[in-house]
Amino acid sequence: MLAVLSLMAVKIFISLQNSPLLPSTTQAQVSQEALPQYEVSKAPKATPRPQVAAQPTPLPQKNSPTAEPFEEPDEEEADTPKEFVLCEHIVSGETLYEFTGQIRLINKGSQTVSGWSVNWEYEDDSTILEATDVALAGNNPYTGEYLSWNADIEPGKTVTFSFTGLKGGDTAPLRVRVSGSICI
């Protein structure tokens, strides 16, 4: 605002100086008599504010339940490593009526998994005809359990068992979810 008023004052001063209607005056007279007087106030100096580290705010997830207050785990619970095993159903081949596949268990955790059991089900009514390297039970849903020689899965290691199945549709079953207490 002050800059605009100063600019207006300069323009008025120049126009008055070049005006033929006014008698000739000195610059000192014009600057004090013809121009309006404005009081200039100085703005207070800004003091720097202390810097505060920004804390990221988590974005709300759609369709997610409200978070419960965080509770510190018991000492015993905190020291116990969790089992993190990636459990996958893989189709490795197919013919006109059959398919072959594997269930792969990859230990992503930091402790050995001793003994395991996994479950899966085919949505298209495919059926397992035979399986190797696993104790197989059930008839869609299926349960696969360890044998004496593949009961332990060391950290970073993989246990795999194979099967042959009869297709329930035109293609081998895809996107089959494998679950179990060890699966992530």
Tab-separated table of C-alpha atoms in Angstrom:
chain	number	residue	atom	x	y	z
A	1	MET	CA	0.000	0.000	0.000
A	2	LEU	CA	2.844	2.344	0.910
A	3	ALA	CA	4.541	1.684	-2.421
A	4	VAL	CA	1.361	2.522	-4.337
A	5	LEU	CA	0.915	5.779	-2.439
A	6	SER	CA	4.553	6.711	-3.036
A	7	LEU	CA	4.187	6.033	-6.744
A	8	MET	CA	1.032	8.183	-6.872
A	9	ALA	CA	2.836	11.004	-5.078
A	10	VAL	CA	5.690	10.914	-7.592
A	11	LYS	CA	3.249	11.044	-10.527
A	12	ILE	CA	1.394	13.995	-8.963
A	13	PHE	CA	4.679	15.772	-8.356
A	14	ILE	CA	5.783	15.330	-11.985
A	15	SER	CA	2.420	16.419	-13.371
A	16	LEU	CA	2.392	19.518	-11.144
A	17	GLN	CA	5.869	20.453	-12.212
A	18	ASN	CA	4.932	20.286	-15.899
A	19	SER	CA	1.576	22.018	-15.454
A	20	PRO	CA	1.286	25.512	-17.120
A	21	LEU	CA	-1.539	26.512	-14.761
A	22	LEU	CA	0.608	26.675	-11.648
A	23	PRO	CA	3.115	29.398	-11.030
A	24	SER	CA	6.653	28.207	-10.945
A	25	THR	CA	7.727	26.959	-7.544
A	26	THR	CA	10.773	25.372	-6.170
A	27	GLN	CA	10.984	21.669	-5.570
A	28	ALA	CA	11.074	22.166	-1.822
A	29	GLN	CA	7.816	24.106	-1.911
A	30	VAL	CA	6.049	21.522	-4.089
A	31	SER	CA	7.161	18.578	-2.059
A	32	GLN	CA	5.892	20.132	1.155
A	33	GLU	CA	2.872	22.131	-0.005
A	34	ALA	CA	1.327	20.350	-3.000
A	35	LEU	CA	1.788	16.770	-2.018
A	36	PRO	CA	-0.320	15.114	0.634
A	37	GLN	CA	1.582	14.157	3.708
A	38	TYR	CA	1.540	10.490	4.686
A	39	GLU	CA	2.863	8.997	7.819
A	40	VAL	CA	5.183	6.086	7.219
A	41	SER	CA	5.122	3.406	9.826
A	42	LYS	CA	7.715	0.721	10.109
A	43	ALA	CA	6.577	-2.868	10.343
A	44	PRO	CA	7.847	-4.735	13.352
A	45	LYS	CA	10.710	-7.103	12.669
A	46	ALA	CA	9.652	-10.696	12.371
A	47	THR	CA	11.181	-12.993	14.904
A	48	PRO	CA	12.056	-16.462	13.624
A	49	ARG	CA	9.830	-19.219	14.924
A	50	PRO	CA	11.391	-22.419	16.197
A	51	GLN	CA	11.373	-25.226	13.637
A	52	VAL	CA	9.108	-28.151	14.500
A	53	ALA	CA	9.638	-31.501	12.810
A	54	ALA	CA	6.586	-32.402	10.751
A	55	GLN	CA	4.908	-35.644	11.698
A	56	PRO	CA	3.328	-37.501	8.764
A	57	THR	CA	-0.371	-38.032	9.157
A	58	PRO	CA	-1.504	-41.433	7.940
A	59	LEU	CA	-4.166	-41.314	5.280
A	60	PRO	CA	-7.385	-43.117	6.133
A	61	GLN	CA	-7.851	-46.379	4.306
A	62	LYS	CA	-11.140	-46.930	2.518
A	63	ASN	CA	-13.286	-49.582	4.141
A	64	SER	CA	-10.809	-50.076	6.964
A	65	PRO	CA	-11.887	-50.486	10.564
A	66	THR	CA	-11.078	-47.795	13.087
A	67	ALA	CA	-7.658	-48.380	14.604
A	68	GLU	CA	-7.606	-49.526	18.181
A	69	PRO	CA	-5.289	-47.757	20.616
A	70	PHE	CA	-1.788	-49.195	20.528
A	71	GLU	CA	-0.891	-51.364	23.453
A	72	GLU	CA	2.670	-52.331	24.306
A	73	PRO	CA	3.205	-56.082	23.845
A	74	ASP	CA	4.205	-58.187	26.804
A	75	GLU	CA	7.958	-58.768	27.106
A	76	GLU	CA	7.501	-62.442	26.381
A	77	GLU	CA	5.375	-61.682	23.306
A	78	ALA	CA	7.828	-59.054	22.002
A	79	ASP	CA	10.778	-61.458	22.194
A	80	THR	CA	8.986	-64.244	20.322
A	81	PRO	CA	9.708	-63.988	16.577
A	82	LYS	CA	6.693	-64.353	14.334
A	83	GLU	CA	6.393	-66.981	11.594
A	84	PHE	CA	6.249	-65.453	8.134
A	85	VAL	CA	5.764	-68.106	5.457
A	86	LEU	CA	4.698	-67.169	1.942
A	87	CYS	CA	2.252	-69.881	0.792
A	88	GLU	CA	1.654	-70.115	-2.968
A	89	HIS	CA	-0.373	-72.329	-5.335
A	90	ILE	CA	1.402	-72.667	-8.686
A	91	VAL	CA	0.118	-74.328	-11.859
A	92	SER	CA	3.140	-75.718	-13.687
A	93	GLY	CA	1.391	-77.344	-16.653
A	94	GLU	CA	-1.883	-78.513	-18.128
A	95	THR	CA	-3.277	-80.887	-20.720
A	96	LEU	CA	-6.768	-81.149	-22.141
A	97	TYR	CA	-8.274	-82.500	-18.899
A	98	GLU	CA	-5.534	-82.403	-16.252
A	99	PHE	CA	-3.173	-79.922	-14.634
A	100	THR	CA	-0.003	-80.215	-12.584
A	101	GLY	CA	1.007	-77.870	-9.852
A	102	GLN	CA	2.809	-77.206	-6.618
A	103	ILE	CA	2.244	-75.641	-3.265
A	104	ARG	CA	5.346	-73.642	-2.341
A	105	LEU	CA	6.080	-72.582	1.270
A	106	ILE	CA	8.861	-69.973	1.577
A	107	ASN	CA	10.046	-69.093	5.094
A	108	LYS	CA	10.457	-65.282	5.113
A	109	GLY	CA	10.788	-65.147	8.917
A	110	SER	CA	13.768	-65.313	11.244
A	111	GLN	CA	13.030	-68.633	12.926
A	112	THR	CA	12.633	-72.208	11.802
A	113	VAL	CA	9.044	-73.348	11.273
A	114	SER	CA	8.623	-76.803	12.749
A	115	GLY	CA	5.596	-78.650	11.464
A	116	TRP	CA	3.153	-77.059	9.064
A	117	SER	CA	-0.294	-77.524	7.604
A	118	VAL	CA	-1.920	-75.608	4.728
A	119	ASN	CA	-5.402	-75.522	3.176
A	120	TRP	CA	-6.746	-74.587	-0.248
A	121	GLU	CA	-9.943	-74.946	-2.261
A	122	TYR	CA	-10.797	-74.824	-5.967
A	123	GLU	CA	-13.702	-72.563	-6.938
A	124	ASP	CA	-14.150	-74.316	-10.302
A	125	ASP	CA	-14.538	-77.804	-8.710
A	126	SER	CA	-11.121	-79.020	-9.877
A	127	THR	CA	-9.943	-82.096	-7.956
A	128	ILE	CA	-6.564	-83.452	-6.910
A	129	LEU	CA	-5.841	-86.939	-8.295
A	130	GLU	CA	-2.480	-87.545	-6.599
A	131	ALA	CA	0.160	-85.671	-4.605
A	132	THR	CA	3.812	-86.235	-3.701
A	133	ASP	CA	5.941	-85.032	-0.766
A	134	VAL	CA	2.865	-84.232	1.385
A	135	ALA	CA	0.260	-85.911	3.547
A	136	LEU	CA	-2.891	-84.910	1.641
A	137	ALA	CA	-6.362	-84.989	3.197
A	138	GLY	CA	-9.809	-83.731	2.203
A	139	ASN	CA	-11.774	-83.395	-0.984
A	140	ASN	CA	-11.992	-79.709	-1.969
A	141	PRO	CA	-11.110	-78.111	0.415
A	142	TYR	CA	-7.769	-79.871	0.747
A	143	THR	CA	-5.283	-79.990	3.610
A	144	GLY	CA	-1.595	-80.661	3.069
A	145	GLU	CA	0.628	-81.530	6.050
A	146	TYR	CA	4.331	-82.115	6.479
A	147	LEU	CA	6.084	-85.478	6.296
A	148	SER	CA	8.857	-86.447	8.723
A	149	TRP	CA	11.639	-85.318	6.388
A	150	ASN	CA	10.138	-81.910	5.345
A	151	ALA	CA	8.586	-80.836	8.669
A	152	ASP	CA	11.112	-78.028	9.281
A	153	ILE	CA	11.412	-74.939	7.081
A	154	GLU	CA	14.613	-73.010	7.875
A	155	PRO	CA	14.655	-69.189	7.472
A	156	GLY	CA	15.096	-68.334	3.789
A	157	LYS	CA	14.369	-71.930	2.700
A	158	THR	CA	11.486	-73.365	0.679
A	159	VAL	CA	9.418	-76.552	0.966
A	160	THR	CA	7.479	-77.610	-2.114
A	161	PHE	CA	5.024	-80.434	-2.746
A	162	SER	CA	3.532	-81.410	-6.097
A	163	PHE	CA	0.177	-82.671	-7.295
A	164	THR	CA	-1.774	-83.669	-10.382
A	165	GLY	CA	-5.392	-82.643	-10.709
A	166	LEU	CA	-8.435	-82.921	-12.920
A	167	LYS	CA	-9.594	-79.548	-14.282
A	168	GLY	CA	-13.074	-78.376	-13.287
A	169	GLY	CA	-13.325	-76.081	-16.338
A	170	ASP	CA	-11.591	-75.257	-19.607
A	171	THR	CA	-8.433	-73.975	-17.920
A	172	ALA	CA	-6.360	-74.898	-14.894
A	173	PRO	CA	-7.443	-73.159	-11.670
A	174	LEU	CA	-5.737	-69.813	-11.123
A	175	ARG	CA	-5.552	-67.403	-8.160
A	176	VAL	CA	-6.033	-70.175	-5.607
A	177	ARG	CA	-5.614	-68.931	-2.045
A	178	VAL	CA	-3.460	-71.082	0.236
A	179	SER	CA	-4.041	-70.521	3.966
A	180	GLY	CA	-2.777	-71.859	7.249
A	181	SER	CA	-1.550	-70.661	10.635
A	182	ILE	CA	1.980	-70.172	9.247
A	183	CYS	CA	0.926	-68.349	6.039
A	184	ILE	CA	1.198	-64.602	5.557
